[in-house]
C-alpha cells in the first residue's frame, strides 16, 4: 500500500483516500431472515457486489484512492470476514480526527468480529496514528461522530454509542485542536440508528437535518467546562445554517459523502429536487451512484465510506 498519513478535519474538504469493503458472500433470500438481521428487504449478493463496484468506480473516477481492507486480510481472516453481512459499513469501525485515528467499539454482536479484523490492519498501516490505547471499553460506532470543522465535533448518544465511550475520547479530540464537542441524544430506533441517519454536512456552511432534530439540546464540552445549548444555536455559532427536512427518505436523502466543497456523492434514490431547492446547494455537482441493494442493509453511502485523507 502506498505510504500516506491519515488526515481529516471536516466532512467537506477534498477527499483523497477512503477505505471501503466489498459486501459478504451471502444472499439474503427470505424477508424474515432480513428482519432478524436488521435489514429492510431481501438482498442479492450479485446485485450488492455490482452496487459496490459502481460505488468504488465513482470514487476512483474523481481521483479518490480506494482501499478495500478485506482484500488485505490473511486467508483465515478472509474466510471469516467474507461471511460477515454488515462488513461493508466501514464508517463505524474507526474515525480519523485530525491526524490521528480513533478505533471504534462495536455496539452489536453481529458487528463485533469486524472491528479487530479491520483494526489489526489499520494499526499495521498507521502505527504512529492509530490510537489503540484509546479504544473505548464501552461501545462507540463512528457513524455517530461528525467533524463539522476544525473547531467543532458533533457526537450522538445512540443505540451503539455510550457516554462513557465519548468521555474516554474527549481529551484526545481537544488535543487535536478542536475547541468544542457537542453531544446529542437522539431517539434510538432503526430509522435513527446513527447520527448520520439524522443529519449530515452538505457544505462548508450548511447542515441538512431531519426537522425533529431541532427540538433536541446538546451538551457542549470544552477542555475545561460544559454547558447546554440547542442544536441549531450550536451549529450556527460554528458557521452552519441548517436545512430542516420535513419529508425525507432517511438513507438516500441524509446519508451522502462530500467529495470536495463543490461535489456530493449521492444515492440514485435521493430526492435531488429537494437538495437543489436550497440556495447553498443549487450550484453543487451531484454525482449519483446506484447503491439501492446495499442500502437494504440499513445504511447509505456515508456508512459505507471511511475517509482516511481529506486535503
mmCIF file with all atom_site columns, N, CA and C in Angstrom, residues 181-241:
data_model
loop_
_atom_site.group_PDB
_atom_site.id
_atom_site.type_symbol
_atom_site.label_atom_id
_atom_site.label_alt_id
_atom_site.label_comp_id
_atom_site.label_asym_id
_atom_site.label_entity_id
_atom_site.label_seq_id
_atom_site.pdbx_PDB_ins_code
_atom_site.Cartn_x
_atom_site.Cartn_y
_atom_site.Cartn_z
_atom_site.occupancy
_atom_site.B_iso_or_equiv
_atom_site.pdbx_formal_charge
_atom_site.auth_seq_id
_atom_site.auth_comp_id
_atom_site.auth_asym_id
_atom_site.auth_atom_id
_atom_site.pdbx_PDB_model_num
ATOM 1   N N  . UNK A 1 181 ? -16.960 20.048 21.707 1.00 0.00 ? 181 UNK A N  1
ATOM 2   C CA . UNK A 1 181 ? -17.616 18.784 21.363 1.00 0.00 ? 181 UNK A CA 1
ATOM 3   C C  . UNK A 1 181 ? -19.048 18.881 21.856 1.00 0.00 ? 181 UNK A C  1
ATOM 4   N N  . UNK A 1 182 ? -20.002 18.734 20.945 1.00 0.00 ? 182 UNK A N  1
ATOM 5   C CA . UNK A 1 182 ? -21.410 18.747 21.329 1.00 0.00 ? 182 UNK A CA 1
ATOM 6   C C  . UNK A 1 182 ? -21.942 17.320 21.309 1.00 0.00 ? 182 UNK A C  1
ATOM 7   N N  . UNK A 1 183 ? -22.616 16.928 22.381 1.00 0.00 ? 183 UNK A N  1
ATOM 8   C CA . UNK A 1 183 ? -23.183 15.583 22.492 1.00 0.00 ? 183 UNK A CA 1
ATOM 9   C C  . UNK A 1 183 ? -24.701 15.698 22.466 1.00 0.00 ? 183 UNK A C  1
ATOM 10  N N  . UNK A 1 184 ? -25.310 14.989 21.530 1.00 0.00 ? 184 UNK A N  1
ATOM 11  C CA . UNK A 1 184 ? -26.763 14.982 21.375 1.00 0.00 ? 184 UNK A CA 1
ATOM 12  C C  . UNK A 1 184 ? -27.267 13.564 21.624 1.00 0.00 ? 184 UNK A C  1
ATOM 13  N N  . UNK A 1 185 ? -28.476 13.457 22.143 1.00 0.00 ? 185 UNK A N  1
ATOM 14  C CA . UNK A 1 185 ? -29.048 12.140 22.466 1.00 0.00 ? 185 UNK A CA 1
ATOM 15  C C  . UNK A 1 185 ? -30.343 11.986 21.677 1.00 0.00 ? 185 UNK A C  1
ATOM 16  N N  . UNK A 1 186 ? -30.226 11.416 20.471 1.00 0.00 ? 186 UNK A N  1
ATOM 17  C CA . UNK A 1 186 ? -31.354 11.299 19.558 1.00 0.00 ? 186 UNK A CA 1
ATOM 18  C C  . UNK A 1 186 ? -32.127 10.007 19.802 1.00 0.00 ? 186 UNK A C  1
ATOM 19  N N  . UNK A 1 187 ? -33.361 9.921  19.301 1.00 0.00 ? 187 UNK A N  1
ATOM 20  C CA . UNK A 1 187 ? -34.159 8.702  19.500 1.00 0.00 ? 187 UNK A CA 1
ATOM 21  C C  . UNK A 1 187 ? -33.430 7.454  19.028 1.00 0.00 ? 187 UNK A C  1
ATOM 22  N N  . UNK A 1 188 ? -33.690 6.364  19.702 1.00 0.00 ? 188 UNK A N  1
ATOM 23  C CA . UNK A 1 188 ? -32.959 5.122  19.449 1.00 0.00 ? 188 UNK A CA 1
ATOM 24  C C  . UNK A 1 188 ? -33.857 4.139  18.703 1.00 0.00 ? 188 UNK A C  1
ATOM 25  N N  . UNK A 1 189 ? -33.760 4.141  17.383 1.00 0.00 ? 189 UNK A N  1
ATOM 26  C CA . UNK A 1 189 ? -34.552 3.243  16.550 1.00 0.00 ? 189 UNK A CA 1
ATOM 27  C C  . UNK A 1 189 ? -33.805 2.949  15.268 1.00 0.00 ? 189 UNK A C  1
ATOM 28  N N  . UNK A 1 190 ? -34.310 2.016  14.481 1.00 0.00 ? 190 UNK A N  1
ATOM 29  C CA . UNK A 1 190 ? -33.632 1.648  13.236 1.00 0.00 ? 190 UNK A CA 1
ATOM 30  C C  . UNK A 1 190 ? -33.534 2.814  12.261 1.00 0.00 ? 190 UNK A C  1
ATOM 31  N N  . UNK A 1 191 ? -34.512 3.717  12.306 1.00 0.00 ? 191 UNK A N  1
ATOM 32  C CA . UNK A 1 191 ? -34.526 4.846  11.386 1.00 0.00 ? 191 UNK A CA 1
ATOM 33  C C  . UNK A 1 191 ? -33.643 5.996  11.878 1.00 0.00 ? 191 UNK A C  1
ATOM 34  N N  . UNK A 1 192 ? -33.148 5.871  13.101 1.00 0.00 ? 192 UNK A N  1
ATOM 35  C CA . UNK A 1 192 ? -32.309 6.919  13.696 1.00 0.00 ? 192 UNK A CA 1
ATOM 36  C C  . UNK A 1 192 ? -31.045 6.296  14.290 1.00 0.00 ? 192 UNK A C  1
ATOM 37  N N  . UNK A 1 193 ? -30.582 5.202  13.703 1.00 0.00 ? 193 UNK A N  1
ATOM 38  C CA . UNK A 1 193 ? -29.558 4.342  14.304 1.00 0.00 ? 193 UNK A CA 1
ATOM 39  C C  . UNK A 1 193 ? -28.282 5.085  14.678 1.00 0.00 ? 193 UNK A C  1
ATOM 40  N N  . UNK A 1 194 ? -27.744 5.873  13.741 1.00 0.00 ? 194 UNK A N  1
ATOM 41  C CA . UNK A 1 194 ? -26.530 6.653  13.978 1.00 0.00 ? 194 UNK A CA 1
ATOM 42  C C  . UNK A 1 194 ? -26.809 8.118  13.679 1.00 0.00 ? 194 UNK A C  1
ATOM 43  N N  . UNK A 1 195 ? -25.891 8.976  14.078 1.00 0.00 ? 195 UNK A N  1
ATOM 44  C CA . UNK A 1 195 ? -26.039 10.409 13.812 1.00 0.00 ? 195 UNK A CA 1
ATOM 45  C C  . UNK A 1 195 ? -26.233 10.684 12.335 1.00 0.00 ? 195 UNK A C  1
ATOM 46  N N  . UNK A 1 196 ? -25.490 9.954  11.463 1.00 0.00 ? 196 UNK A N  1
ATOM 47  C CA . UNK A 1 196 ? -25.573 10.231 10.031 1.00 0.00 ? 196 UNK A CA 1
ATOM 48  C C  . UNK A 1 196 ? -26.820 9.663  9.371  1.00 0.00 ? 196 UNK A C  1
ATOM 49  N N  . UNK A 1 197 ? -27.753 9.135  10.181 1.00 0.00 ? 197 UNK A N  1
ATOM 50  C CA . UNK A 1 197 ? -29.089 8.812  9.697  1.00 0.00 ? 197 UNK A CA 1
ATOM 51  C C  . UNK A 1 197 ? -30.055 9.966  9.977  1.00 0.00 ? 197 UNK A C  1
ATOM 52  N N  . UNK A 1 198 ? -29.552 11.001 10.664 1.00 0.00 ? 198 UNK A N  1
ATOM 53  C CA . UNK A 1 198 ? -30.400 12.109 11.094 1.00 0.00 ? 198 UNK A CA 1
ATOM 54  C C  . UNK A 1 198 ? -29.938 13.470 10.579 1.00 0.00 ? 198 UNK A C  1
ATOM 55  N N  . UNK A 1 199 ? -28.642 13.596 10.320 1.00 0.00 ? 199 UNK A N  1
ATOM 56  C CA . UNK A 1 199 ? -28.126 14.861 9.789  1.00 0.00 ? 199 UNK A CA 1
ATOM 57  C C  . UNK A 1 199 ? -26.807 14.600 9.082  1.00 0.00 ? 199 UNK A C  1
ATOM 58  N N  . UNK A 1 200 ? -26.380 15.576 8.277  1.00 0.00 ? 200 UNK A N  1
ATOM 59  C CA . UNK A 1 200 ? -25.118 15.447 7.554  1.00 0.00 ? 200 UNK A CA 1
ATOM 60  C C  . UNK A 1 200 ? -24.652 16.838 7.136  1.00 0.00 ? 200 UNK A C  1
ATOM 61  N N  . UNK A 1 201 ? -23.349 16.978 7.000  1.00 0.00 ? 201 UNK A N  1
ATOM 62  C CA . UNK A 1 201 ? -22.766 18.226 6.494  1.00 0.00 ? 201 UNK A CA 1
ATOM 63  C C  . UNK A 1 201 ? -22.832 18.197 4.972  1.00 0.00 ? 201 UNK A C  1
ATOM 64  N N  . UNK A 1 202 ? -23.470 19.213 4.389  1.00 0.00 ? 202 UNK A N  1
ATOM 65  C CA . UNK A 1 202 ? -23.654 19.254 2.936  1.00 0.00 ? 202 UNK A CA 1
ATOM 66  C C  . UNK A 1 202 ? -22.832 20.347 2.269  1.00 0.00 ? 202 UNK A C  1
ATOM 67  N N  . UNK A 1 203 ? -22.239 21.220 3.068  1.00 0.00 ? 203 UNK A N  1
ATOM 68  C CA . UNK A 1 203 ? -21.468 22.342 2.521  1.00 0.00 ? 203 UNK A CA 1
ATOM 69  C C  . UNK A 1 203 ? -20.603 22.887 3.658  1.00 0.00 ? 203 UNK A C  1
ATOM 70  N N  . UNK A 1 204 ? -19.662 23.744 3.315  1.00 0.00 ? 204 UNK A N  1
ATOM 71  C CA . UNK A 1 204 ? -18.804 24.340 4.331  1.00 0.00 ? 204 UNK A CA 1
ATOM 72  C C  . UNK A 1 204 ? -19.615 25.099 5.373  1.00 0.00 ? 204 UNK A C  1
ATOM 73  N N  . UNK A 1 205 ? -20.832 25.525 5.010  1.00 0.00 ? 205 UNK A N  1
ATOM 74  C CA . UNK A 1 205 ? -21.670 26.307 5.923  1.00 0.00 ? 205 UNK A CA 1
ATOM 75  C C  . UNK A 1 205 ? -23.115 25.824 5.975  1.00 0.00 ? 205 UNK A C  1
ATOM 76  N N  . UNK A 1 206 ? -23.333 24.525 5.702  1.00 0.00 ? 206 UNK A N  1
ATOM 77  C CA . UNK A 1 206 ? -24.703 24.009 5.690  1.00 0.00 ? 206 UNK A CA 1
ATOM 78  C C  . UNK A 1 206 ? -24.759 22.581 6.218  1.00 0.00 ? 206 UNK A C  1
ATOM 79  N N  . UNK A 1 207 ? -25.690 22.363 7.141  1.00 0.00 ? 207 UNK A N  1
ATOM 80  C CA . UNK A 1 207 ? -26.013 21.022 7.632  1.00 0.00 ? 207 UNK A CA 1
ATOM 81  C C  . UNK A 1 207 ? -27.439 20.702 7.209  1.00 0.00 ? 207 UNK A C  1
ATOM 82  N N  . UNK A 1 208 ? -27.659 19.500 6.691  1.00 0.00 ? 208 UNK A N  1
ATOM 83  C CA . UNK A 1 208 ? -29.001 19.003 6.400  1.00 0.00 ? 208 UNK A CA 1
ATOM 84  C C  . UNK A 1 208 ? -29.426 18.117 7.562  1.00 0.00 ? 208 UNK A C  1
ATOM 85  N N  . UNK A 1 209 ? -30.659 18.309 8.058  1.00 0.00 ? 209 UNK A N  1
ATOM 86  C CA . UNK A 1 209 ? -31.110 17.518 9.208  1.00 0.00 ? 209 UNK A CA 1
ATOM 87  C C  . UNK A 1 209 ? -32.608 17.272 9.141  1.00 0.00 ? 209 UNK A C  1
ATOM 88  N N  . UNK A 1 210 ? -33.016 16.145 9.709  1.00 0.00 ? 210 UNK A N  1
ATOM 89  C CA . UNK A 1 210 ? -34.442 15.893 9.878  1.00 0.00 ? 210 UNK A CA 1
ATOM 90  C C  . UNK A 1 210 ? -35.034 16.953 10.808 1.00 0.00 ? 210 UNK A C  1
ATOM 91  N N  . UNK A 1 211 ? -36.257 17.354 10.533 1.00 0.00 ? 211 UNK A N  1
ATOM 92  C CA . UNK A 1 211 ? -36.831 18.506 11.237 1.00 0.00 ? 211 UNK A CA 1
ATOM 93  C C  . UNK A 1 211 ? -36.963 18.285 12.744 1.00 0.00 ? 211 UNK A C  1
ATOM 94  N N  . UNK A 1 212 ? -37.167 17.036 13.186 1.00 0.00 ? 212 UNK A N  1
ATOM 95  C CA . UNK A 1 212 ? -37.355 16.806 14.622 1.00 0.00 ? 212 UNK A CA 1
ATOM 96  C C  . UNK A 1 212 ? -36.092 17.094 15.420 1.00 0.00 ? 212 UNK A C  1
ATOM 97  N N  . UNK A 1 213 ? -34.915 17.068 14.762 1.00 0.00 ? 213 UNK A N  1
ATOM 98  C CA . UNK A 1 213 ? -33.642 17.246 15.470 1.00 0.00 ? 213 UNK A CA 1
ATOM 99  C C  . UNK A 1 213 ? -33.554 18.636 16.105 1.00 0.00 ? 213 UNK A C  1
ATOM 100 N N  . UNK A 1 214 ? -34.274 19.609 15.548 1.00 0.00 ? 214 UNK A N  1
ATOM 101 C CA . UNK A 1 214 ? -34.186 20.984 16.060 1.00 0.00 ? 214 UNK A CA 1
ATOM 102 C C  . UNK A 1 214 ? -34.679 21.088 17.505 1.00 0.00 ? 214 UNK A C  1
ATOM 103 N N  . UNK A 1 215 ? -35.464 20.137 17.975 1.00 0.00 ? 215 UNK A N  1
ATOM 104 C CA . UNK A 1 215 ? -36.017 20.199 19.323 1.00 0.00 ? 215 UNK A CA 1
ATOM 105 C C  . UNK A 1 215 ? -35.069 19.644 20.388 1.00 0.00 ? 215 UNK A C  1
ATOM 106 N N  . UNK A 1 216 ? -33.913 19.164 19.973 1.00 0.00 ? 216 UNK A N  1
ATOM 107 C CA . UNK A 1 216 ? -33.010 18.488 20.909 1.00 0.00 ? 216 UNK A CA 1
ATOM 108 C C  . UNK A 1 216 ? -31.901 19.425 21.390 1.00 0.00 ? 216 UNK A C  1
ATOM 109 N N  . UNK A 1 217 ? -31.649 19.403 22.699 1.00 0.00 ? 217 UNK A N  1
ATOM 110 C CA . UNK A 1 217 ? -30.498 20.146 23.213 1.00 0.00 ? 217 UNK A CA 1
ATOM 111 C C  . UNK A 1 217 ? -29.211 19.359 22.984 1.00 0.00 ? 217 UNK A C  1
ATOM 112 N N  . UNK A 1 218 ? -28.096 20.044 23.125 1.00 0.00 ? 218 UNK A N  1
ATOM 113 C CA . UNK A 1 218 ? -26.791 19.391 23.119 1.00 0.00 ? 218 UNK A CA 1
ATOM 114 C C  . UNK A 1 218 ? -26.038 19.799 24.374 1.00 0.00 ? 218 UNK A C  1
ATOM 115 N N  . UNK A 1 219 ? -25.226 18.903 24.885 1.00 0.00 ? 219 UNK A N  1
ATOM 116 C CA . UNK A 1 219 ? -24.300 19.259 25.960 1.00 0.00 ? 219 UNK A CA 1
ATOM 117 C C  . UNK A 1 219 ? -22.972 19.576 25.304 1.00 0.00 ? 219 UNK A C  1
ATOM 118 N N  . UNK A 1 220 ? -22.515 20.801 25.473 1.00 0.00 ? 220 UNK A N  1
ATOM 119 C CA . UNK A 1 220 ? -21.317 21.283 24.799 1.00 0.00 ? 220 UNK A CA 1
ATOM 120 C C  . UNK A 1 220 ? -20.146 21.258 25.778 1.00 0.00 ? 220 UNK A C  1
ATOM 121 N N  . UNK A 1 221 ? -19.117 20.507 25.399 1.00 0.00 ? 221 UNK A N  1
ATOM 122 C CA . UNK A 1 221 ? -17.924 20.380 26.227 1.00 0.00 ? 221 UNK A CA 1
ATOM 123 C C  . UNK A 1 221 ? -16.792 21.194 25.622 1.00 0.00 ? 221 UNK A C  1
ATOM 124 N N  . UNK A 1 222 ? -16.063 21.906 26.465 1.00 0.00 ? 222 UNK A N  1
ATOM 125 C CA . UNK A 1 222 ? -14.752 22.445 26.114 1.00 0.00 ? 222 UNK A CA 1
ATOM 126 C C  . UNK A 1 222 ? -13.735 21.694 26.960 1.00 0.00 ? 222 UNK A C  1
ATOM 127 N N  . UNK A 1 223 ? -12.476 22.033 26.809 1.00 0.00 ? 223 UNK A N  1
ATOM 128 C CA . UNK A 1 223 ? -11.448 21.337 27.593 1.00 0.00 ? 223 UNK A CA 1
ATOM 129 C C  . UNK A 1 223 ? -11.632 21.553 29.093 1.00 0.00 ? 223 UNK A C  1
ATOM 130 N N  . UNK A 1 224 ? -12.273 22.676 29.480 1.00 0.00 ? 224 UNK A N  1
ATOM 131 C CA . UNK A 1 224 ? -12.400 22.997 30.895 1.00 0.00 ? 224 UNK A CA 1
ATOM 132 C C  . UNK A 1 224 ? -13.833 22.979 31.419 1.00 0.00 ? 224 UNK A C  1
ATOM 133 N N  . UNK A 1 225 ? -14.813 23.188 30.541 1.00 0.00 ? 225 UNK A N  1
ATOM 134 C CA . UNK A 1 225 ? -16.184 23.408 31.019 1.00 0.00 ? 225 UNK A CA 1
ATOM 135 C C  . UNK A 1 225 ? -17.193 22.612 30.185 1.00 0.00 ? 225 UNK A C  1
ATOM 136 N N  . UNK A 1 226 ? -18.451 22.693 30.608 1.00 0.00 ? 226 UNK A N  1
ATOM 137 C CA . UNK A 1 226 ? -19.550 22.185 29.794 1.00 0.00 ? 226 UNK A CA 1
ATOM 138 C C  . UNK A 1 226 ? -20.787 23.023 30.059 1.00 0.00 ? 226 UNK A C  1
ATOM 139 N N  . UNK A 1 227 ? -21.642 23.120 29.052 1.00 0.00 ? 227 UNK A N  1
ATOM 140 C CA . UNK A 1 227 ? -22.913 23.819 29.197 1.00 0.00 ? 227 UNK A CA 1
ATOM 141 C C  . UNK A 1 227 ? -23.897 23.235 28.201 1.00 0.00 ? 227 UNK A C  1
ATOM 142 N N  . UNK A 1 228 ? -25.173 23.603 28.331 1.00 0.00 ? 228 UNK A N  1
ATOM 143 C CA . UNK A 1 228 ? -26.189 23.123 27.412 1.00 0.00 ? 228 UNK A CA 1
ATOM 144 C C  . UNK A 1 228 ? -26.567 24.213 26.412 1.00 0.00 ? 228 UNK A C  1
ATOM 145 N N  . UNK A 1 229 ? -26.939 23.773 25.233 1.00 0.00 ? 229 UNK A N  1
ATOM 146 C CA . UNK A 1 229 ? -27.361 24.680 24.170 1.00 0.00 ? 229 UNK A CA 1
ATOM 147 C C  . UNK A 1 229 ? -28.370 23.914 23.319 1.00 0.00 ? 229 UNK A C  1
ATOM 148 N N  . UNK A 1 230 ? -29.055 24.606 22.422 1.00 0.00 ? 230 UNK A N  1
ATOM 149 C CA . UNK A 1 230 ? -29.888 23.924 21.441 1.00 0.00 ? 230 UNK A CA 1
ATOM 150 C C  . UNK A 1 230 ? -29.034 23.625 20.218 1.00 0.00 ? 230 UNK A C  1
ATOM 151 N N  . UNK A 1 231 ? -29.361 22.550 19.523 1.00 0.00 ? 231 UNK A N  1
ATOM 152 C CA . UNK A 1 231 ? -28.501 22.107 18.433 1.00 0.00 ? 231 UNK A CA 1
ATOM 153 C C  . UNK A 1 231 ? -28.373 23.159 17.341 1.00 0.00 ? 231 UNK A C  1
ATOM 154 N N  . UNK A 1 232 ? -29.461 23.870 17.018 1.00 0.00 ? 232 UNK A N  1
ATOM 155 C CA . UNK A 1 232 ? -29.379 24.861 15.944 1.00 0.00 ? 232 UNK A CA 1
ATOM 156 C C  . UNK A 1 232 ? -28.461 26.015 16.330 1.00 0.00 ? 232 UNK A C  1
ATOM 157 N N  . UNK A 1 233 ? -28.557 26.457 17.581 1.00 0.00 ? 233 UNK A N  1
ATOM 158 C CA . UNK A 1 233 ? -27.700 27.556 18.026 1.00 0.00 ? 233 UNK A CA 1
ATOM 159 C C  . UNK A 1 233 ? -26.229 27.140 18.026 1.00 0.00 ? 233 UNK A C  1
ATOM 160 N N  . UNK A 1 234 ? -25.974 25.911 18.445 1.00 0.00 ? 234 UNK A N  1
ATOM 161 C CA . UNK A 1 234 ? -24.601 25.403 18.416 1.00 0.00 ? 234 UNK A CA 1
ATOM 162 C C  . UNK A 1 234 ? -24.059 25.396 16.992 1.00 0.00 ? 234 UNK A C  1
ATOM 163 N N  . UNK A 1 235 ? -24.831 24.873 16.054 1.00 0.00 ? 235 UNK A N  1
ATOM 164 C CA . UNK A 1 235 ? -24.380 24.804 14.661 1.00 0.00 ? 235 UNK A CA 1
ATOM 165 C C  . UNK A 1 235 ? -24.192 26.202 14.081 1.00 0.00 ? 235 UNK A C  1
ATOM 166 N N  . UNK A 1 236 ? -25.113 27.109 14.367 1.00 0.00 ? 236 UNK A N  1
ATOM 167 C CA . UNK A 1 236 ? -24.994 28.477 13.849 1.00 0.00 ? 236 UNK A CA 1
ATOM 168 C C  . UNK A 1 236 ? -23.755 29.165 14.396 1.00 0.00 ? 236 UNK A C  1
ATOM 169 N N  . UNK A 1 237 ? -23.451 28.915 15.658 1.00 0.00 ? 237 UNK A N  1
ATOM 170 C CA . UNK A 1 237 ? -22.275 29.532 16.274 1.00 0.00 ? 237 UNK A CA 1
ATOM 171 C C  . UNK A 1 237 ? -20.981 29.078 15.593 1.00 0.00 ? 237 UNK A C  1
ATOM 172 N N  . UNK A 1 238 ? -21.024 27.891 14.980 1.00 0.00 ? 238 UNK A N  1
ATOM 173 C CA . UNK A 1 238 ? -19.848 27.384 14.268 1.00 0.00 ? 238 UNK A CA 1
ATOM 174 C C  . UNK A 1 238 ? -19.958 27.568 12.760 1.00 0.00 ? 238 UNK A C  1
ATOM 175 N N  . UNK A 1 239 ? -20.862 28.468 12.350 1.00 0.00 ? 239 UNK A N  1
ATOM 176 C CA . UNK A 1 239 ? -20.906 28.894 10.954 1.00 0.00 ? 239 UNK A CA 1
ATOM 177 C C  . UNK A 1 239 ? -21.828 28.115 10.044 1.00 0.00 ? 239 UNK A C  1
ATOM 178 N N  . UNK A 1 240 ? -22.735 27.306 10.614 1.00 0.00 ? 240 UNK A N  1
ATOM 179 C CA . UNK A 1 240 ? -23.602 26.465 9.796  1.00 0.00 ? 240 UNK A CA 1
ATOM 180 C C  . UNK A 1 240 ? -25.055 26.915 9.842  1.00 0.00 ? 240 UNK A C  1
ATOM 181 N N  . UNK A 1 241 ? -25.622 27.110 8.671  1.00 0.00 ? 241 UNK A N  1
ATOM 182 C CA . UNK A 1 241 ? -27.071 27.189 8.540  1.00 0.00 ? 241 UNK A CA 1
ATOM 183 C C  . UNK A 1 241 ? -27.599 25.761 8.550  1.00 0.00 ? 241 UNK A C  1
#
